[in-house]
Short mmCIF file of N, CA and C in Angstrom, two decimals:
data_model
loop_
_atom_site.label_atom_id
_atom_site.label_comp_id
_atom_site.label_asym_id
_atom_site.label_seq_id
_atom_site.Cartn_x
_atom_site.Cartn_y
_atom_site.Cartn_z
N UNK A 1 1.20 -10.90 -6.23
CA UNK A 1 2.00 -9.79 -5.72
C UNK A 1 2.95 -10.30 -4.66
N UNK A 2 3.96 -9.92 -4.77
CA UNK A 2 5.34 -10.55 -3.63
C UNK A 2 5.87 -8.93 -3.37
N UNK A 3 5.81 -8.62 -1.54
CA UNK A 3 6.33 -7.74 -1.16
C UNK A 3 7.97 -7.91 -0.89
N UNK A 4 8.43 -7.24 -0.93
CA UNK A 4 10.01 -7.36 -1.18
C UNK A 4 10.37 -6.43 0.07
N UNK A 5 10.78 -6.48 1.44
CA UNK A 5 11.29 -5.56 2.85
C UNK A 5 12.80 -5.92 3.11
N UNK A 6 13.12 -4.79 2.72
CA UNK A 6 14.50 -4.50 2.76
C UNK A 6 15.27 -3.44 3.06
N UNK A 7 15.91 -3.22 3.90
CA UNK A 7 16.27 -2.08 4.39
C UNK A 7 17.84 -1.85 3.20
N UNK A 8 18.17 -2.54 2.74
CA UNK A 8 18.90 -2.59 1.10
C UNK A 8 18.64 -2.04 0.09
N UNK A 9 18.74 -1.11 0.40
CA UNK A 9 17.76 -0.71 -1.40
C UNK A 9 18.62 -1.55 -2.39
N UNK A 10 19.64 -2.00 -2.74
CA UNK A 10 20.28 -2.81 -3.88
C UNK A 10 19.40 -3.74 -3.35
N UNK A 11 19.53 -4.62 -2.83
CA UNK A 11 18.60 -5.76 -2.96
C UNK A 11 17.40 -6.00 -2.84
N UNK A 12 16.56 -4.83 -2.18
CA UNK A 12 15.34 -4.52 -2.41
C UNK A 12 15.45 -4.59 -4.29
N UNK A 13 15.65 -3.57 -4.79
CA UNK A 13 15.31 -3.18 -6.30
C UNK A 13 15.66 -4.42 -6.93
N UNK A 14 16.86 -4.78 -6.59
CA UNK A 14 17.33 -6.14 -8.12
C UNK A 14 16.60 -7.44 -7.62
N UNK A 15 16.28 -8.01 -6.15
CA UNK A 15 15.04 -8.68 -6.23
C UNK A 15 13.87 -8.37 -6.62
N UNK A 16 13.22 -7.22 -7.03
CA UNK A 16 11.97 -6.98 -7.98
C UNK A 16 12.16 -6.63 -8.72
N UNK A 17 13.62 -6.28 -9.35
CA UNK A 17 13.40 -6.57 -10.85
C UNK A 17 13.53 -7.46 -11.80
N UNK A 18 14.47 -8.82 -10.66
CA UNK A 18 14.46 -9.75 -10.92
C UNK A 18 12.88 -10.56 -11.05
N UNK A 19 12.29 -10.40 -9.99
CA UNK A 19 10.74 -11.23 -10.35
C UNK A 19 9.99 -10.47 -11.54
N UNK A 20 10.34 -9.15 -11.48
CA UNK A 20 9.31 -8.54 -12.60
C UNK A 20 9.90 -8.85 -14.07
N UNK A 21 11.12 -9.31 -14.11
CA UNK A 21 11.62 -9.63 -15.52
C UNK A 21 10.69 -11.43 -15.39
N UNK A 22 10.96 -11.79 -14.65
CA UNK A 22 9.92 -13.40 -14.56
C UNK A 22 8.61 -13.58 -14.31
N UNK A 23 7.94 -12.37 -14.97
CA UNK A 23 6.59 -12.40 -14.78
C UNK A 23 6.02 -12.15 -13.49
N UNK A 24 6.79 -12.17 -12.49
CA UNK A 24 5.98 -12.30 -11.09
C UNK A 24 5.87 -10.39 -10.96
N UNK A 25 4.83 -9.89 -9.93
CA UNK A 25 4.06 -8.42 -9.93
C UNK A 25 5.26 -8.40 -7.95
N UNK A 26 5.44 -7.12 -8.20
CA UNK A 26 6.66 -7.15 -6.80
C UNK A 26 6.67 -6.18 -6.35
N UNK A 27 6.71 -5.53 -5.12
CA UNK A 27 6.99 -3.79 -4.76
C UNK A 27 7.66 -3.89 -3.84
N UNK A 28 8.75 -3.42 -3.66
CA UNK A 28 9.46 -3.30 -2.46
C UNK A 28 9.29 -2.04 -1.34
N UNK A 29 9.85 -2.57 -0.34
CA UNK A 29 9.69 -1.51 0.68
C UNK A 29 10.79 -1.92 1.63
N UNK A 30 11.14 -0.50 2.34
CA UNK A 30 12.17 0.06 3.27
C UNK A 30 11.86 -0.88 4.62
N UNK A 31 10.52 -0.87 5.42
CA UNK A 31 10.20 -0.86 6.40
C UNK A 31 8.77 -1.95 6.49
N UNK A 32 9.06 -2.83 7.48
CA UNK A 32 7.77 -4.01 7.95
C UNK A 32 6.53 -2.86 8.44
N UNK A 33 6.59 -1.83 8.69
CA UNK A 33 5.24 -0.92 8.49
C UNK A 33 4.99 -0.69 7.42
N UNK A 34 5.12 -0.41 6.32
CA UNK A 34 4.78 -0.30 5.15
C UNK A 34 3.76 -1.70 4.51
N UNK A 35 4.46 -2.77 5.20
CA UNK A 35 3.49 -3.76 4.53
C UNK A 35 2.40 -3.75 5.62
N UNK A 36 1.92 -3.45 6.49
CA UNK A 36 0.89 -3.05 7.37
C UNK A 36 -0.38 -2.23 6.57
N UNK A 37 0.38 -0.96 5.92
CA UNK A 37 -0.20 0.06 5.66
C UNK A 37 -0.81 -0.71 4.16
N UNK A 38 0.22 -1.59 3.72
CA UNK A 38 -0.30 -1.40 2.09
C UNK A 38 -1.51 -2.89 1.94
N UNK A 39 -1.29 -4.04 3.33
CA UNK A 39 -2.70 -4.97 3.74
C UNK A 39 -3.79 -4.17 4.32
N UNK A 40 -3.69 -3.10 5.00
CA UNK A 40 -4.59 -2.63 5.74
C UNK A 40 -5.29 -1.45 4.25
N UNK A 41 -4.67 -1.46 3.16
CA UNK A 41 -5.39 -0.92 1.90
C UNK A 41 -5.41 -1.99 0.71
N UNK A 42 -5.99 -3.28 1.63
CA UNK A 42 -6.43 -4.02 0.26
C UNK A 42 -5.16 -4.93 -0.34
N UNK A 43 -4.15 -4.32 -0.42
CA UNK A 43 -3.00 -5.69 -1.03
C UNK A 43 -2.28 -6.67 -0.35
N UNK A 44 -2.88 -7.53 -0.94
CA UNK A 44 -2.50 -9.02 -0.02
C UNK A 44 -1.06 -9.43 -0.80
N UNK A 45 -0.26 -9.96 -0.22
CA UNK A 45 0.92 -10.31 -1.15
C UNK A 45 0.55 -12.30 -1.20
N UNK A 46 1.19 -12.42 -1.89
CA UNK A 46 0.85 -13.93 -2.44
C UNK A 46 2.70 -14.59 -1.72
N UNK A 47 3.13 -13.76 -1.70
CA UNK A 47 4.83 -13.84 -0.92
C UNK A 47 5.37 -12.81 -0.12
N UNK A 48 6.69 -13.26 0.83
CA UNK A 48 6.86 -12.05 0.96
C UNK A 48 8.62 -12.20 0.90
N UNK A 49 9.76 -11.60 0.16
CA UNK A 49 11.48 -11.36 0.61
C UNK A 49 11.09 -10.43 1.97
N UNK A 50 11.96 -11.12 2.68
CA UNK A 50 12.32 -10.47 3.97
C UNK A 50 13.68 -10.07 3.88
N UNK A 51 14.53 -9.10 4.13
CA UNK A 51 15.79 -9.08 4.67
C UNK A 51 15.71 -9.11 6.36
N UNK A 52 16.66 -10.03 6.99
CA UNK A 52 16.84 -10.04 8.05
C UNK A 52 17.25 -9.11 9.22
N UNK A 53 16.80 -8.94 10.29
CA UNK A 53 17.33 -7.36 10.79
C UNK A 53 17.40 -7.99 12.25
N UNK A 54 17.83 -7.37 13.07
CA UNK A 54 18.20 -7.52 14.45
C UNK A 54 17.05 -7.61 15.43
N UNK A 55 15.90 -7.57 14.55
CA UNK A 55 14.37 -7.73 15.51
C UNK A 55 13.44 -8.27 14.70
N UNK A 56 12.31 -8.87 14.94
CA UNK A 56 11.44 -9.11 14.47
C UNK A 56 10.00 -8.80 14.23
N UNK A 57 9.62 -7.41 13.22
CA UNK A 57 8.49 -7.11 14.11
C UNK A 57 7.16 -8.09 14.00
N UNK A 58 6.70 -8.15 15.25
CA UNK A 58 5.42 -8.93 15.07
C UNK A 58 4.38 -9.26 14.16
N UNK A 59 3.91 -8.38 12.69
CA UNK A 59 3.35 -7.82 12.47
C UNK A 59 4.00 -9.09 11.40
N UNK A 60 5.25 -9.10 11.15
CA UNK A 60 5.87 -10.21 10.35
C UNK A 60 5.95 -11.38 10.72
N UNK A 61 5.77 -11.59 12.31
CA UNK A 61 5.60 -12.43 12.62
C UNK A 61 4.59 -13.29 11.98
N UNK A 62 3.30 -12.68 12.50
CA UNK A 62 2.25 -12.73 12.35
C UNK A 62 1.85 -13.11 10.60
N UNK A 63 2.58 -12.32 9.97
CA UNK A 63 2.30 -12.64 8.39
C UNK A 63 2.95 -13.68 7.84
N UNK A 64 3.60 -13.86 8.22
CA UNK A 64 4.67 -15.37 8.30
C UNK A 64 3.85 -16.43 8.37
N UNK A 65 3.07 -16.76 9.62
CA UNK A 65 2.02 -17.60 9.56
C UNK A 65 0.99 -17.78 8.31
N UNK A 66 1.02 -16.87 7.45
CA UNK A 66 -0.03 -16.87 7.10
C UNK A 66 0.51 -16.70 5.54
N UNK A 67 1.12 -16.33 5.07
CA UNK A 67 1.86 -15.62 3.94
C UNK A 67 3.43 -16.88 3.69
N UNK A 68 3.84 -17.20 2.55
CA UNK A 68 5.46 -17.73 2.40
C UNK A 68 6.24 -16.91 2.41
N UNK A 69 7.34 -17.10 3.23
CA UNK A 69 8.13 -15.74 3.51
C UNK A 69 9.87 -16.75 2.89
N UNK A 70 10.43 -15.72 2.23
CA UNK A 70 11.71 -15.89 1.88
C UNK A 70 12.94 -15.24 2.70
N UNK A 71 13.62 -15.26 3.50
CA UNK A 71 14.14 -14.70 4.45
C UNK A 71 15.94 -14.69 3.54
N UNK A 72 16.29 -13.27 3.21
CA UNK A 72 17.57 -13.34 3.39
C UNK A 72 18.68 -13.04 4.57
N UNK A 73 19.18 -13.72 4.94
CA UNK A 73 19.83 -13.39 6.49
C UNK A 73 21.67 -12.94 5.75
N UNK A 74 22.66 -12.50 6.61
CA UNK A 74 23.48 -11.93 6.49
C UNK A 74 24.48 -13.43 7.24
N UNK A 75 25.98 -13.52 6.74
CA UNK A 75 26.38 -14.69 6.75
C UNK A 75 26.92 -14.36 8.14
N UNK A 76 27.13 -13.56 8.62
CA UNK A 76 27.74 -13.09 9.49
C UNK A 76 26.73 -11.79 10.65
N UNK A 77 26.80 -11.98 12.19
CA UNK A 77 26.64 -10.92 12.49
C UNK A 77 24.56 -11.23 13.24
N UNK A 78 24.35 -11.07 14.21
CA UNK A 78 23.24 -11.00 14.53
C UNK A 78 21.81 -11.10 13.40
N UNK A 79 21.47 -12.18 13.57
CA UNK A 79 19.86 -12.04 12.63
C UNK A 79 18.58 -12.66 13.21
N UNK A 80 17.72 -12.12 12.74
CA UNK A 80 16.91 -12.81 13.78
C UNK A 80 15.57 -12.45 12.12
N UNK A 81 14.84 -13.68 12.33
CA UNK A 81 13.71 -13.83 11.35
C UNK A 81 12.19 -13.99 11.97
N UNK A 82 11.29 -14.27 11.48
CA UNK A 82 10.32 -15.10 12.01
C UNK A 82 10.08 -16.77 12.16
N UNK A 83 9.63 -17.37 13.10
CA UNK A 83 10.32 -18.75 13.11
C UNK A 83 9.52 -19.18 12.03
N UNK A 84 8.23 -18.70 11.43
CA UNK A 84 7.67 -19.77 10.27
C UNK A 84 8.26 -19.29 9.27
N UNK A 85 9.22 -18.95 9.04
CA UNK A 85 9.69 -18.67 7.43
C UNK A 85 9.99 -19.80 7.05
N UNK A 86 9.63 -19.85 5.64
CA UNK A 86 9.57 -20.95 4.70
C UNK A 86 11.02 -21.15 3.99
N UNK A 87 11.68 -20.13 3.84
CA UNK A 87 13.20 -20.49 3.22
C UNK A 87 14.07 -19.57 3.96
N UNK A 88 15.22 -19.65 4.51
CA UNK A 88 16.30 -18.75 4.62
C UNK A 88 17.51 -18.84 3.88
N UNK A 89 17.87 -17.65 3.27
CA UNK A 89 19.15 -17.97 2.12
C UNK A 89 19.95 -17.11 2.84
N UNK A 90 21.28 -17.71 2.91
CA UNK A 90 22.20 -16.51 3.44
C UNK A 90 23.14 -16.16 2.95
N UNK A 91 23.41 -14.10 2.80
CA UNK A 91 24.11 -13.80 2.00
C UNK A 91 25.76 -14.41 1.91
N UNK A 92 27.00 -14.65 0.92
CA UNK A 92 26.40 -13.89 -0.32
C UNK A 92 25.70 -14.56 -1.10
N UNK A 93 24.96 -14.75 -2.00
CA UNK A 93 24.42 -15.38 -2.81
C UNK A 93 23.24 -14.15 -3.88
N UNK A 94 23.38 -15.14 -4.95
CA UNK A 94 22.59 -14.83 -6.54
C UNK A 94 21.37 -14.09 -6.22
N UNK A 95 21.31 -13.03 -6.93
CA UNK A 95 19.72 -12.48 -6.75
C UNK A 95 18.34 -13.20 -7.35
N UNK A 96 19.12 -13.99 -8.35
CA UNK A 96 18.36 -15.23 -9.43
C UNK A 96 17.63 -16.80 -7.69
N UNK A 97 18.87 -16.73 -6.82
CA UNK A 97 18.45 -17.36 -6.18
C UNK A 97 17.17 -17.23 -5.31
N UNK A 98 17.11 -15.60 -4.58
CA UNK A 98 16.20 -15.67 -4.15
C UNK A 98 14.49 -15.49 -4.94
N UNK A 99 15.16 -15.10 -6.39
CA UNK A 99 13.66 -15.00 -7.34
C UNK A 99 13.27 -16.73 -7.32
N UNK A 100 14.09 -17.40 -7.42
CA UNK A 100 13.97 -18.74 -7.91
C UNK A 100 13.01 -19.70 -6.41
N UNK A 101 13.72 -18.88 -5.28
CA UNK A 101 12.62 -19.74 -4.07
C UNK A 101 11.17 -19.30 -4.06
N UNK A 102 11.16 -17.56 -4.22
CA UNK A 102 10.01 -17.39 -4.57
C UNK A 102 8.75 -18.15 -5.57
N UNK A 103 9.65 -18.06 -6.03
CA UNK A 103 8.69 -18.89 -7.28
C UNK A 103 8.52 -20.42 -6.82
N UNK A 104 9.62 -21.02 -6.34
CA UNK A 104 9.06 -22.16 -6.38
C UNK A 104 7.81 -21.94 -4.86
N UNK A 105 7.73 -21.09 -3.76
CA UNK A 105 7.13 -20.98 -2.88
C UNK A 105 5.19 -20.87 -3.60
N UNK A 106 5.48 -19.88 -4.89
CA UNK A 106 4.53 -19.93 -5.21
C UNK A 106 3.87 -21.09 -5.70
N UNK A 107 4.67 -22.10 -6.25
CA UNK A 107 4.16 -23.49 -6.76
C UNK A 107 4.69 -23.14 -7.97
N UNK A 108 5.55 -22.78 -8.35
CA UNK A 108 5.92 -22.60 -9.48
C UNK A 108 5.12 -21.95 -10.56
N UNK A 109 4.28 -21.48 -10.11
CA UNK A 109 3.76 -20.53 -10.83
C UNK A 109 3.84 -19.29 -10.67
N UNK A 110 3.96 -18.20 -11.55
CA UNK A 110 4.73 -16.98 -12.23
C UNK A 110 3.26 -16.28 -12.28
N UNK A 111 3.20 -15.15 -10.95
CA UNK A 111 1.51 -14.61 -10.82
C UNK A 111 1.86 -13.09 -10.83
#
């Protein structure tokens, strides 16, 4: 499972439908509370797309450590991530790209 947080809904949706056309299981969400609510009921993500936002909440911090996080940042304009993120891609770029780090984050395997 790869959580997808994006305050984008376009790039929320076409990054999970991009992994879900590649076999990978994906749900996106609006808000870094949401992935709180949906670990604190049992779903662990195996990844996580971040979109980049002007703060960082802890909570991502924190899952960062622990979780591979794909960070899309904006080419322009204030961003701020968690410092253990494992990839940062910055827009514009392919939606194929960020399915493609995922996956390789996973080991290349398609879960």
């Amino acid at each position: 499972m790869v959580f997808i947080v994006a305050r984008d809904w376009p790039l929320r949706a076409l990054v999970r439908a991009e992994l879900r056309q590649k076999g990978i299981e994906a749900l996106g969400m609006q808000m870094a509370a949401e992935v709180g609510q949906r670990i604190a009921a049992g779903m662990v993500p195996s990844a996580v797309v971040l979109e980049a936002g002007e703060e960082v909440e802890p909570g991502m911090e924190l899952l960062a450590r622990r979780v591979p996080m794909v960070v899309v940042a904006s080419a322009a304009g204030r961003n701020v991530w968690p410092k253990r993120a494992a990839v940062v891609l910055r827009k514009p770029l392919r939606i194929g790209e960020v399915a493609d780090a995922v996956i390789q984050l996973l080991g290349g395997v398609r879960a």
